[in-house]
Amino acid sequence: MYRYFLQPQLDVLNNSLIGYELLIRQQVDGKWVLPHNFESIPIDIQADLIARTAQKLMLKIGSVSFNVNQRQFIDPTIAQAIIKAQVQIYPVNLVLEVTEEVTDKKVTNKQIIDQVRYFDEHGIQLSLDDIGTGVNTYDHLEPILSYASEIKFAMQNFRQEGREDEIPENLKFWKKIAKQYKLRLILEGVENQAEGDMADDLELDLRQGWFYGKPHLFKLDGDTF
């Protein structure tokens, strides 16, 4: 069984909830765990979960987002399921967070751009996740930045790579890029007051992290666990 755990995305300047990131989990032996292989989860199951979850939330939020890798982003079967889900949850916006996960088949910038244009026709937005780490460097992302709606800076990735000291300067750089390309910049992985203060100093208002709310199980109608 699969369910989404929700983590809030906030605009701290206006003290408002702007959306949720949907984090899929699998129930195994009575516990909710990360699936071993995200690509093995049938997309129709994910799309149904997205629709059912968002429909219960639609009076509270403006958007829901969830992760796909580049190969999933351009897959036509997945696209149809995602578009169907967007129709069901309108006027809530669906945001696809394309991760820095390396896939077995290379995806070209042209394929990404063509798919963004297709999704645009259906009100679905592109978010570039994990900027500044892994393969999601500026040079790698630059050709597609003007087609995105949002970028996300994951501080937890810098911590895992032992690069905490680089976070402030990197944030200044990506804030400049966000302004240049007219993108939303969401700072994720905010875990304590000191990091919240740093975000205040840098005037980064859109945030996500345990300091503002841990992911929590969202029950659907009929759930008894």
PDB file of C-alpha atoms in Angstrom:
ATOM      1  CA  MET A   1       0.000   0.000   0.000  1.00  0.00           C
ATOM      2  CA  TYR A   2       1.192   3.487  -0.832  1.00  0.00           C
ATOM      3  CA  ARG A   3       0.257   6.834   0.676  1.00  0.00           C
ATOM      4  CA  TYR A   4       1.613  10.350   0.477  1.00  0.00           C
ATOM      5  CA  PHE A   5       3.212  12.109   3.395  1.00  0.00           C
ATOM      6  CA  LEU A   6       2.779  15.882   3.172  1.00  0.00           C
ATOM      7  CA  GLN A   7       5.339  18.545   3.994  1.00  0.00           C
ATOM      8  CA  PRO A   8       4.184  22.176   4.021  1.00  0.00           C
ATOM      9  CA  GLN A   9       5.735  24.901   1.850  1.00  0.00           C
ATOM     10  CA  LEU A  10       5.432  28.332   3.443  1.00  0.00           C
ATOM     11  CA  ASP A  11       5.679  31.990   2.563  1.00  0.00           C
ATOM     12  CA  VAL A  12       7.072  33.245   5.862  1.00  0.00           C
ATOM     13  CA  LEU A  13       6.814  36.912   4.853  1.00  0.00           C
ATOM     14  CA  ASN A  14       3.033  36.602   4.603  1.00  0.00           C
ATOM     15  CA  ASN A  15       2.810  33.777   7.149  1.00  0.00           C
ATOM     16  CA  SER A  16       0.878  31.665   4.646  1.00  0.00           C
ATOM     17  CA  LEU A  17       0.813  28.089   3.420  1.00  0.00           C
ATOM     18  CA  ILE A  18       1.463  28.032  -0.333  1.00  0.00           C
ATOM     19  CA  GLY A  19       1.430  24.310  -0.973  1.00  0.00           C
ATOM     20  CA  TYR A  20       2.577  20.833  -0.048  1.00  0.00           C
ATOM     21  CA  GLU A  21       5.248  18.528  -1.357  1.00  0.00           C
ATOM     22  CA  LEU A  22       3.859  14.997  -1.649  1.00  0.00           C
ATOM     23  CA  LEU A  23       6.383  12.374  -0.503  1.00  0.00           C
ATOM     24  CA  ILE A  24       5.329   8.837  -1.368  1.00  0.00           C
ATOM     25  CA  ARG A  25       5.788   6.088   1.216  1.00  0.00           C
ATOM     26  CA  GLN A  26       5.030   2.355   1.222  1.00  0.00           C
ATOM     27  CA  GLN A  27       3.549   0.410   4.106  1.00  0.00           C
ATOM     28  CA  VAL A  28       5.719  -2.617   4.885  1.00  0.00           C
ATOM     29  CA  ASP A  29       5.124  -4.774   7.984  1.00  0.00           C
ATOM     30  CA  GLY A  30       3.007  -2.046   9.522  1.00  0.00           C
ATOM     31  CA  LYS A  31       5.611   0.682   8.987  1.00  0.00           C
ATOM     32  CA  TRP A  32       5.802   3.486   6.423  1.00  0.00           C
ATOM     33  CA  VAL A  33       9.116   3.385   4.558  1.00  0.00           C
ATOM     34  CA  LEU A  34      10.756   4.868   1.491  1.00  0.00           C
ATOM     35  CA  PRO A  35      10.087   2.631  -1.534  1.00  0.00           C
ATOM     36  CA  HIS A  36      13.212   0.794  -2.670  1.00  0.00           C
ATOM     37  CA  ASN A  37      12.577   1.672  -6.303  1.00  0.00           C
ATOM     38  CA  PHE A  38      10.430   4.686  -7.117  1.00  0.00           C
ATOM     39  CA  GLU A  39      10.261   3.801 -10.805  1.00  0.00           C
ATOM     40  CA  SER A  40       8.613   0.466  -9.961  1.00  0.00           C
ATOM     41  CA  ILE A  41       5.535   2.202  -8.528  1.00  0.00           C
ATOM     42  CA  PRO A  42       2.847   2.154 -11.235  1.00  0.00           C
ATOM     43  CA  ILE A  43       2.158   5.712 -12.366  1.00  0.00           C
ATOM     44  CA  ASP A  44      -1.602   5.133 -12.359  1.00  0.00           C
ATOM     45  CA  ILE A  45      -1.365   4.396  -8.622  1.00  0.00           C
ATOM     46  CA  GLN A  46       0.604   7.597  -8.065  1.00  0.00           C
ATOM     47  CA  ALA A  47      -1.769   9.660 -10.217  1.00  0.00           C
ATOM     48  CA  ASP A  48      -4.806   8.302  -8.366  1.00  0.00           C
ATOM     49  CA  LEU A  49      -3.164   9.070  -5.021  1.00  0.00           C
ATOM     50  CA  ILE A  50      -2.294  12.587  -6.176  1.00  0.00           C
ATOM     51  CA  ALA A  51      -5.857  13.248  -7.299  1.00  0.00           C
ATOM     52  CA  ARG A  52      -7.467  11.825  -4.147  1.00  0.00           C
ATOM     53  CA  THR A  53      -5.047  13.660  -1.864  1.00  0.00           C
ATOM     54  CA  ALA A  54      -5.255  17.002  -3.662  1.00  0.00           C
ATOM     55  CA  GLN A  55      -9.039  16.913  -3.876  1.00  0.00           C
ATOM     56  CA  LYS A  56      -9.197  16.760  -0.063  1.00  0.00           C
ATOM     57  CA  LEU A  57      -6.739  19.656   0.183  1.00  0.00           C
ATOM     58  CA  MET A  58      -7.970  21.922  -2.575  1.00  0.00           C
ATOM     59  CA  LEU A  59      -9.700  24.471  -0.376  1.00  0.00           C
ATOM     60  CA  LYS A  60      -6.522  24.958   1.660  1.00  0.00           C
ATOM     61  CA  ILE A  61      -3.675  25.285  -0.850  1.00  0.00           C
ATOM     62  CA  GLY A  62      -2.658  26.587  -4.248  1.00  0.00           C
ATOM     63  CA  SER A  63      -0.331  23.816  -5.350  1.00  0.00           C
ATOM     64  CA  VAL A  64       0.943  20.299  -4.748  1.00  0.00           C
ATOM     65  CA  SER A  65       4.305  19.062  -5.945  1.00  0.00           C
ATOM     66  CA  PHE A  66       5.944  15.687  -6.294  1.00  0.00           C
ATOM     67  CA  ASN A  67       9.219  14.283  -7.576  1.00  0.00           C
ATOM     68  CA  VAL A  68      10.004  12.702 -10.916  1.00  0.00           C
ATOM     69  CA  ASN A  69      13.345  12.025 -12.535  1.00  0.00           C
ATOM     70  CA  GLN A  70      14.150  13.292 -16.032  1.00  0.00           C
ATOM     71  CA  ARG A  71      13.192  10.042 -17.733  1.00  0.00           C
ATOM     72  CA  GLN A  72       9.823   9.975 -15.988  1.00  0.00           C
ATOM     73  CA  PHE A  73       9.255  13.641 -16.850  1.00  0.00           C
ATOM     74  CA  ILE A  74       9.359  12.950 -20.606  1.00  0.00           C
ATOM     75  CA  ASP A  75       7.560   9.593 -20.532  1.00  0.00           C
ATOM     76  CA  PRO A  76       4.306   9.926 -22.570  1.00  0.00           C
ATOM     77  CA  THR A  77       2.359   7.373 -20.504  1.00  0.00           C
ATOM     78  CA  ILE A  78       3.307   9.109 -17.279  1.00  0.00           C
ATOM     79  CA  ALA A  79       2.437  12.472 -18.851  1.00  0.00           C
ATOM     80  CA  GLN A  80      -1.105  11.336 -19.640  1.00  0.00           C
ATOM     81  CA  ALA A  81      -1.640  10.122 -16.075  1.00  0.00           C
ATOM     82  CA  ILE A  82      -0.287  13.394 -14.680  1.00  0.00           C
ATOM     83  CA  ILE A  83      -2.494  15.483 -16.968  1.00  0.00           C
ATOM     84  CA  LYS A  84      -5.524  13.451 -15.912  1.00  0.00           C
ATOM     85  CA  ALA A  85      -4.649  14.134 -12.279  1.00  0.00           C
ATOM     86  CA  GLN A  86      -4.277  17.868 -12.987  1.00  0.00           C
ATOM     87  CA  VAL A  87      -7.753  17.965 -14.530  1.00  0.00           C
ATOM     88  CA  GLN A  88      -9.189  16.273 -11.436  1.00  0.00           C
ATOM     89  CA  ILE A  89      -7.552  18.652  -8.948  1.00  0.00           C
ATOM     90  CA  TYR A  90      -8.062  21.954 -10.791  1.00  0.00           C
ATOM     91  CA  PRO A  91      -7.774  24.803  -9.669  1.00  0.00           C
ATOM     92  CA  VAL A  92      -4.905  23.434  -7.554  1.00  0.00           C
ATOM     93  CA  ASN A  93      -1.686  23.603  -9.588  1.00  0.00           C
ATOM     94  CA  LEU A  94       0.431  20.492 -10.065  1.00  0.00           C
ATOM     95  CA  VAL A  95       4.189  21.109  -9.887  1.00  0.00           C
ATOM     96  CA  LEU A  96       6.634  18.445 -11.068  1.00  0.00           C
ATOM     97  CA  GLU A  97       9.947  18.554  -9.228  1.00  0.00           C
ATOM     98  CA  VAL A  98      12.581  17.124 -11.565  1.00  0.00           C
ATOM     99  CA  THR A  99      15.351  15.687  -9.403  1.00  0.00           C
ATOM    100  CA  GLU A 100      19.077  15.350 -10.028  1.00  0.00           C
ATOM    101  CA  GLU A 101      18.792  11.550 -10.039  1.00  0.00           C
ATOM    102  CA  VAL A 102      20.886   9.995 -12.807  1.00  0.00           C
ATOM    103  CA  THR A 103      18.815   7.718 -15.055  1.00  0.00           C
ATOM    104  CA  ASP A 104      19.856   4.831 -17.253  1.00  0.00           C
ATOM    105  CA  LYS A 105      18.890   6.681 -20.440  1.00  0.00           C
ATOM    106  CA  LYS A 106      20.201  10.139 -21.261  1.00  0.00           C
ATOM    107  CA  VAL A 107      17.531  12.805 -21.587  1.00  0.00           C
ATOM    108  CA  THR A 108      18.301  15.803 -23.786  1.00  0.00           C
ATOM    109  CA  ASN A 109      17.496  19.431 -23.056  1.00  0.00           C
ATOM    110  CA  LYS A 110      15.275  19.490 -26.146  1.00  0.00           C
ATOM    111  CA  GLN A 111      13.204  16.612 -24.756  1.00  0.00           C
ATOM    112  CA  ILE A 112      12.804  18.451 -21.445  1.00  0.00           C
ATOM    113  CA  ILE A 113      11.869  21.728 -23.160  1.00  0.00           C
ATOM    114  CA  ASP A 114       9.368  20.063 -25.506  1.00  0.00           C
ATOM    115  CA  GLN A 115       7.720  18.363 -22.534  1.00  0.00           C
ATOM    116  CA  VAL A 116       7.591  21.615 -20.536  1.00  0.00           C
ATOM    117  CA  ARG A 117       5.735  23.256 -23.422  1.00  0.00           C
ATOM    118  CA  TYR A 118       3.317  20.333 -23.545  1.00  0.00           C
ATOM    119  CA  PHE A 119       2.702  20.436 -19.791  1.00  0.00           C
ATOM    120  CA  ASP A 120       2.311  24.236 -19.934  1.00  0.00           C
ATOM    121  CA  GLU A 121      -0.767  23.747 -22.113  1.00  0.00           C
ATOM    122  CA  HIS A 122      -2.326  21.805 -19.227  1.00  0.00           C
ATOM    123  CA  GLY A 123      -1.292  24.132 -16.392  1.00  0.00           C
ATOM    124  CA  ILE A 124       1.452  21.870 -15.054  1.00  0.00           C
ATOM    125  CA  GLN A 125       4.665  23.548 -13.907  1.00  0.00           C
ATOM    126  CA  LEU A 126       8.324  22.496 -13.885  1.00  0.00           C
ATOM    127  CA  SER A 127      10.388  22.799 -10.710  1.00  0.00           C
ATOM    128  CA  LEU A 128      14.125  22.077 -10.820  1.00  0.00           C
ATOM    129  CA  ASP A 129      15.014  20.316  -7.583  1.00  0.00           C
ATOM    130  CA  ASP A 130      18.367  19.929  -5.820  1.00  0.00           C
ATOM    131  CA  ILE A 131      19.990  22.899  -7.549  1.00  0.00           C
ATOM    132  CA  GLY A 132      23.704  23.274  -6.923  1.00  0.00           C
ATOM    133  CA  THR A 133      24.329  19.603  -6.080  1.00  0.00           C
ATOM    134  CA  GLY A 134      24.851  16.422  -8.079  1.00  0.00           C
ATOM    135  CA  VAL A 135      24.378  17.003 -11.795  1.00  0.00           C
ATOM    136  CA  ASN A 136      22.109  20.005 -11.205  1.00  0.00           C
ATOM    137  CA  THR A 137      24.838  22.606 -11.559  1.00  0.00           C
ATOM    138  CA  TYR A 138      24.174  25.991 -13.141  1.00  0.00           C
ATOM    139  CA  ASP A 139      25.979  25.020 -16.364  1.00  0.00           C
ATOM    140  CA  HIS A 140      23.873  21.884 -16.631  1.00  0.00           C
ATOM    141  CA  LEU A 141      20.569  23.649 -15.929  1.00  0.00           C
ATOM    142  CA  GLU A 142      21.151  26.943 -17.742  1.00  0.00           C
ATOM    143  CA  PRO A 143      19.588  25.846 -21.086  1.00  0.00           C
ATOM    144  CA  ILE A 144      16.273  24.979 -19.416  1.00  0.00           C
ATOM    145  CA  LEU A 145      16.048  27.622 -16.662  1.00  0.00           C
ATOM    146  CA  SER A 146      13.886  29.945 -18.760  1.00  0.00           C
ATOM    147  CA  TYR A 147      11.310  27.150 -19.164  1.00  0.00           C
ATOM    148  CA  ALA A 148      10.977  26.424 -15.439  1.00  0.00           C
ATOM    149  CA  SER A 149       8.621  28.045 -12.935  1.00  0.00           C
ATOM    150  CA  GLU A 150      10.550  27.203  -9.786  1.00  0.00           C
ATOM    151  CA  ILE A 151      13.921  26.123  -8.407  1.00  0.00           C
ATOM    152  CA  LYS A 152      14.528  24.386  -5.070  1.00  0.00           C
ATOM    153  CA  PHE A 153      17.693  24.616  -3.004  1.00  0.00           C
ATOM    154  CA  ALA A 154      18.079  21.578  -0.746  1.00  0.00           C
ATOM    155  CA  MET A 155      20.332  22.404   2.204  1.00  0.00           C
ATOM    156  CA  GLN A 156      20.265  18.749   3.285  1.00  0.00           C
ATOM    157  CA  ASN A 157      22.175  17.808   0.124  1.00  0.00           C
ATOM    158  CA  PHE A 158      24.979  20.225   1.017  1.00  0.00           C
ATOM    159  CA  ARG A 159      25.098  18.763   4.542  1.00  0.00           C
ATOM    160  CA  GLN A 160      25.372  15.228   3.181  1.00  0.00           C
ATOM    161  CA  GLU A 161      28.274  16.304   0.965  1.00  0.00           C
ATOM    162  CA  GLY A 162      30.027  18.083   3.858  1.00  0.00           C
ATOM    163  CA  ARG A 163      29.561  21.464   2.165  1.00  0.00           C
ATOM    164  CA  GLU A 164      27.591  23.347   4.834  1.00  0.00           C
ATOM    165  CA  ASP A 165      30.006  26.278   4.713  1.00  0.00           C
ATOM    166  CA  GLU A 166      29.158  26.822   1.038  1.00  0.00           C
ATOM    167  CA  ILE A 167      25.413  27.238   1.619  1.00  0.00           C
ATOM    168  CA  PRO A 168      25.220  31.048   2.109  1.00  0.00           C
ATOM    169  CA  GLU A 169      27.260  31.944  -0.981  1.00  0.00           C
ATOM    170  CA  ASN A 170      25.431  29.380  -3.095  1.00  0.00           C
ATOM    171  CA  LEU A 171      22.103  30.761  -1.928  1.00  0.00           C
ATOM    172  CA  LYS A 172      23.129  34.283  -2.912  1.00  0.00           C
ATOM    173  CA  PHE A 173      24.063  33.005  -6.362  1.00  0.00           C
ATOM    174  CA  TRP A 174      20.812  31.099  -6.892  1.00  0.00           C
ATOM    175  CA  LYS A 175      18.754  34.006  -5.571  1.00  0.00           C
ATOM    176  CA  LYS A 176      20.315  36.130  -8.307  1.00  0.00           C
ATOM    177  CA  ILE A 177      19.527  33.447 -10.895  1.00  0.00           C
ATOM    178  CA  ALA A 178      15.924  33.184  -9.675  1.00  0.00           C
ATOM    179  CA  LYS A 179      15.483  36.937 -10.068  1.00  0.00           C
ATOM    180  CA  GLN A 180      17.091  36.900 -13.524  1.00  0.00           C
ATOM    181  CA  TYR A 181      14.819  34.128 -14.805  1.00  0.00           C
ATOM    182  CA  LYS A 182      11.737  35.208 -12.790  1.00  0.00           C
ATOM    183  CA  LEU A 183      11.575  31.924 -10.869  1.00  0.00           C
ATOM    184  CA  ARG A 184      10.214  31.026  -7.461  1.00  0.00           C
ATOM    185  CA  LEU A 185      13.075  29.944  -5.191  1.00  0.00           C
ATOM    186  CA  ILE A 186      12.127  27.561  -2.396  1.00  0.00           C
ATOM    187  CA  LEU A 187      14.678  26.905   0.336  1.00  0.00           C
ATOM    188  CA  GLU A 188      14.218  23.382   1.672  1.00  0.00           C
ATOM    189  CA  GLY A 189      15.874  21.554   4.526  1.00  0.00           C
ATOM    190  CA  VAL A 190      15.419  24.372   7.064  1.00  0.00           C
ATOM    191  CA  GLU A 191      15.859  22.570  10.387  1.00  0.00           C
ATOM    192  CA  ASN A 192      16.412  25.191  13.095  1.00  0.00           C
ATOM    193  CA  GLN A 193      16.116  28.832  14.105  1.00  0.00           C
ATOM    194  CA  ALA A 194      19.646  29.669  12.975  1.00  0.00           C
ATOM    195  CA  GLU A 195      18.867  28.499   9.443  1.00  0.00           C
ATOM    196  CA  GLY A 196      15.593  30.406   9.537  1.00  0.00           C
ATOM    197  CA  ASP A 197      17.531  33.517  10.583  1.00  0.00           C
ATOM    198  CA  MET A 198      19.967  32.999   7.720  1.00  0.00           C
ATOM    199  CA  ALA A 199      17.036  32.809   5.302  1.00  0.00           C
ATOM    200  CA  ASP A 200      15.660  36.013   6.845  1.00  0.00           C
ATOM    201  CA  ASP A 201      19.004  37.757   6.293  1.00  0.00           C
ATOM    202  CA  LEU A 202      19.025  36.642   2.654  1.00  0.00           C
ATOM    203  CA  GLU A 203      15.347  37.612   2.238  1.00  0.00           C
ATOM    204  CA  LEU A 204      14.339  34.136   1.104  1.00  0.00           C
ATOM    205  CA  ASP A 205      10.657  33.916   1.989  1.00  0.00           C
ATOM    206  CA  LEU A 206       9.594  30.584   0.456  1.00  0.00           C
ATOM    207  CA  ARG A 207      10.686  27.740   2.700  1.00  0.00           C
ATOM    208  CA  GLN A 208      10.251  24.084   3.532  1.00  0.00           C
ATOM    209  CA  GLY A 209      11.788  21.934   6.255  1.00  0.00           C
ATOM    210  CA  TRP A 210      11.400  20.231   9.610  1.00  0.00           C
ATOM    211  CA  PHE A 211      11.604  23.607  11.380  1.00  0.00           C
ATOM    212  CA  TYR A 212       8.257  24.495   9.799  1.00  0.00           C
ATOM    213  CA  GLY A 213       6.663  21.055   9.644  1.00  0.00           C
ATOM    214  CA  LYS A 214       7.739  17.426   9.375  1.00  0.00           C
ATOM    215  CA  PRO A 215       6.201  15.225   6.667  1.00  0.00           C
ATOM    216  CA  HIS A 216       2.995  13.692   8.001  1.00  0.00           C
ATOM    217  CA  LEU A 217       0.776  10.894   6.804  1.00  0.00           C
ATOM    218  CA  PHE A 218      -2.295  12.128   4.957  1.00  0.00           C
ATOM    219  CA  LYS A 219      -5.152   9.668   5.363  1.00  0.00           C
ATOM    220  CA  LEU A 220      -7.680   9.177   2.590  1.00  0.00           C
ATOM    221  CA  ASP A 221     -11.363   8.364   2.931  1.00  0.00           C
ATOM    222  CA  GLY A 222     -11.763   4.772   4.017  1.00  0.00           C
ATOM    223  CA  ASP A 223      -8.315   4.454   5.644  1.00  0.00           C
ATOM    224  CA  THR A 224      -8.460   2.696   9.011  1.00  0.00           C
ATOM    225  CA  PHE A 225      -4.778   2.619   9.989  1.00  0.00           C
TER     226      PHE A 225
END
